[in-house]
Amino acid sequence: MVKVVLSNEDKNSHLKIRDNGFKWGGEPPIETLYDKDAFLCDKYVKKESSLYLVNVFFECETGNYHTFCPISCVAWLYQKIEDSFFLVIGTKTCGYFLQNALGVMIFAEPRYAMAELEESDISAQLNDYKELKRLCLQIKQDRNPSVIVWIGTCTTEIIKMDLEGMAPRLEVEIGLPIVVARANGLDYAFTQGEDTVLAAMALASLKSKNHNQQLENHFNNNKTSKTSVSLLTEKIEDKPQPTEKSLVLFGSVPSTVATQLTLELKKEGIIVSGWLPSQRYQDLPIFNKDTLVCGINPFLSRTATTLMRRSKCTLICAPFPIGPDGTRVWIEKICAAFGTSPVINPLTGKTKLEEREFFIFQGLEEYLKLIRGKTVFFMGDNLLEISLARFLTRCGMIVYEVGIPYLDKRFQAAELALLEQTCKEMNVPMPRIVEKPDNYYQIQRIRELQPDLTITGMAHANPLEARGITTKWSVEFTFAQIHGFTNAREILELVTRPLRRNAMQNKTLLTRPE
Amino acid sequence: MKLAYWMYAGPAHIGTLRVASSFKNVHAIMHAPLGDDYFNVMRSMLERERDFTPVTASIVDRHVLARGSQEKVVENITRKNKEESPDLILLTPTCTSSILQEDLHNFVERSTLTLTSVVNNTDTSGEVMVKAKATRPGANSTFYPITTLLSKTKLGLNAQALSLESFIPFVNKGNKSKILLSTFAEGAKYTSGGSKMKKATTASLNAVVALAHGPKALTNDQKNKDLLFVHSDNNYTLSKTFDNSKQDHRTKQSGKKNEGTSSAPVLPREVGAPRVLDLFRPLLNLDVVKETTSIKPVDKFIENQQPDVILADVNHYRVNELQAADRTLEQIVRYYIEKAKKQNHLNITKTEKPSVNIIGIFTLGFHNQHDCRELKRLFNDLGIKINEIIPEGGNVHNLKNLPQAWFNFVPYREVGLMTAVYLKSEFDMPYISITPMGLVDTALCIRAIGNIITNILIEKKKDLLRNTIQNHFNNKAETKEGGSEGKNKADILLNLFNNYIDQQTRFVSQAAWFSRSIDCQNLTGKKVVVFGDATHSAAMTKILAREMGIRVSCAGTYCKHDADWFREQVSGFCDQILITDDHTIVGDTIKKLEPAAIFGTQMERHVGKRLDIPCGVISAPVHIQNFPLGYRPFLGYEGTNQIADLVYNSFNLGMEDHLLQIFGGHDSVQQDLDQTNIKNNLLNEGTTDNIVFMSKKNEFELWSSEGLAELNKVPGFVRGKVKRNTEKYALQNNIPLITVEIMYQAKEALST
């Protein structure tokens, strides 16, 4: 078994390999490291996180693990961005994955499609540009979206299709903005697909600002196409240029959840000036050096990097609003970034947030009863693992292992700190965090540990159940509404379902006469 | 580049992996980027597989790309060998990784070398190592399902049953123990699971014949005695069947369910069905049941201490899932046959008794497991021994035994045909690829089997032929023995097969009776559309047209590579043939034809839902609904029953529909519902359909009030159709206002 011990000291030279042949098995190549100054962490977190990173060992197994392909992000993003069309440029394999993973969505005339690469495309007998133009014109005619998002796949990476080079030419020619995201499985896992799309949109926002003038010149030269591209320019003019610090949240959640989070912040007097992504592509927020940004999903590290380095925004380093505990700290961090402190209830002397957290936990008691003292094992799938582990620890569970396809220790620093703090407060050991786990070894560990619940990908659920291990699909947490105070119940509803089922069945069997 | 929303057949590597994971103890290494390995999810979820899918993705990521994949692939192969000690490791790329144009052949050779050196090392350390390896039942650290673990710890049966209860909480008391046993038998192959299984299932008597034809079957008894003898070693007698015929129907059902859940290669003998043609039974020393349950010892550790490594040789951009599966199966079979040839292990002596290989039953296939059981029963009834079933549950080291069978049987032409053709060319083995689906084709298939067996008997197995004939007729056939010409004997034999067909058709299958029943009359002339893979679509078209008198407006398949065969099969049975892999064309065709029912894939089911047309699913691709727990074969005589049920239940209300027509319909559905129906139709049609668009605009201008009132009397589920047809008619004939008269004019015009 490969064990790689990581600590803060050897962060960059971290992957010291023991006994498999790989000299390198770390992160996907995020192009840059974080700009330290761009982090806005209060002292507490800085101290805690550095302490944390020294003290805690991470492992990187660099094993054979299974997650979904990152192109699956179109499943939720096309629904979120209502005027978009997602074009996945890949092979039959990609298409078959989408149709199997997204199941029946095809029947609802989804706003996504495959640009299926055929042999002639691979062998470069056809001109990519012409082919893509043909398809995009067809999409424009049939569906009339306000933006086409090209999702690059492993295949476009391997044949080195220059999507970024083609898009600017084509968007002028067809009069529709084109966003290029490389959601390929070579670099990313599952939910990171959303990260690539949001990062691309952040860049697009920046680009549209910079190229506004250029585009206008272009339109003046080609008056015929002016009307068709007018939306590109209108969008910019409509926006009030923010002068003071404004807050933009990034991460895709259903609009009801977005509203909930916006309202929670409003209670603390903080106005959310925009969301990335928003309901409509045309409402893409503007980013500049006065923009404070905060993520709501733990897998958005690339978006965070892009916003900091390219758009010069300031990132608020906070845990993620998953579970009432996470939500409270998340709001507190945002308050701190704006220089305000949370509203205090004069009657009790506690902050209203603390009271709300307490109240929510109280309401969850019927679920908590079921899971307190139980053990849980995350095999790792959707990168929500750390946040979920932290919340479940707070609920009284003991987390054995947190497998995670990729862990950006900077972006998740606050979350990791909160996890450690939670473990201390609940008096349970820190879970082992395994990056790029090896599913085979994990199964051996599950066999040894016999956890009460294993959160796993779909491929392992049935076999584990057959071996007496209670499982829950990790993918359900990707699609369920889990953010904010209100939705904590949803998480526990999912977590306890297998436990409740087993309890019911045992009861039925035990009370049966015989 | 092609704008694609959905596809019928998957990519090539899915086919390859389906074949590889169907074999026992074969591990596939997939050379692919993260996310391409969703095959594991599909198999685990759809087949509700209890074991981990034996497919490992050797992940291609950015770093591997930069370094080249050889090291990683070879490492994964050697590692899997250590962990699982499979018989065969199959390496396959995917669409994506195949364009890397890496020399995967070389990787395979490298890993073979590595594995050889490992084995040599162990050889020096002596026999003990090998022996130790051999005694371990499976991989060194495999995590067994509970059932197996329990059996290994030798808990008492009760204890096992108790802990197993958690698995099957919803069964009623009566069936519980049986299911427990079958679950147990399946999980723990080390115990004598087979016999317990048998015990559990003997209770499940197939009383179909007796139930439906009690009095007739009695005369039949007489008939049987004339033709053949009833063997004492058969654990049934006819009288017993009749005793049990009173058993309530549900027992039978639940019994069947029982058997359905177990995918173990056990053939529970269906006791009730008269085995009319126990042709070779007295000559077979081994009972077929024992034959199939006994696990053949794998001589892997004697002859093969290292796994074979093969690269699946498929062009990922030119073939689809089905073609790749066919190709991979042939490749594996060819590999092992050649290997056996080289090592002089190949035994091509035919088995003493008639025997068959079933080729093409595999994982994620449409009702394949159920069909396989039905086929086993069919061959068992015919007294034909099953030599090998591949790939499902097959052992690659037994592939060298394939030539020993008398003939090959390919139930579905999509997968297995290449293998059969190869074996035909290599060993001159005859094969049959008539799918025994529907009464007519099943009969055709059995006759073809009869011909092959008769020919072989006459040409090569004269002794056996004589014995057989003697055995069957020793009580009364003195005269026939005298004139023992080949032709005469052949007739006798073929007659036995024909009698079996006759028995099964008339008394076991209810489908023939259903075709004659008054119920089926109500289906006569109804229009349907059939679409699916070539095998199922062609068979279904023929069943509907020939056996049920239903009008097939359109029969189609997505197997474009098999278009000629399909055309030949269905021509004359349908109005129109559609060969396409574009689901939108199929959807449009259905919309245009407005059939009363559809028989198609999951996609057509959804098209049907949208258009409010019922659909029976008859072919892959399917969703999890079509991996039923119960016993639902499509082949053989039980298959005919299942298909008849499916057809009957697919039509809107069946009998009720007819009664509604007779009595003018109760139409208790509220008007607003009708409105929503019509509205839905409008939405579905979109603005492209001018007529409908117009009707939406001018509903009250186009229709007179009486006309509308009349329209509302039409039963809800056809109202939209009538409305549209009438409007179309009015528009074509420049009629400004639709009155009641015009409505009926339109109806007449359309019906002529």
Coordinates of C-alpha atoms in Angstrom, one line a residue, chain B residues 159 197 262 403 455 479 578 710:
Chain B
A159 CA -27.7 -19.4 12.0
M197 CA -31.8 -25.6 -4.2
S262 CA -30.7 -17.1 -8.3
P403 CA -15.6 -28.4 -30.1
N455 CA -28.0 -36.2 -39.2
T479 CA -41.4 -54.5 -36.6
L578 CA -37.3 1.5 -40.7
E710 CA -70.0 15.4 -30.2

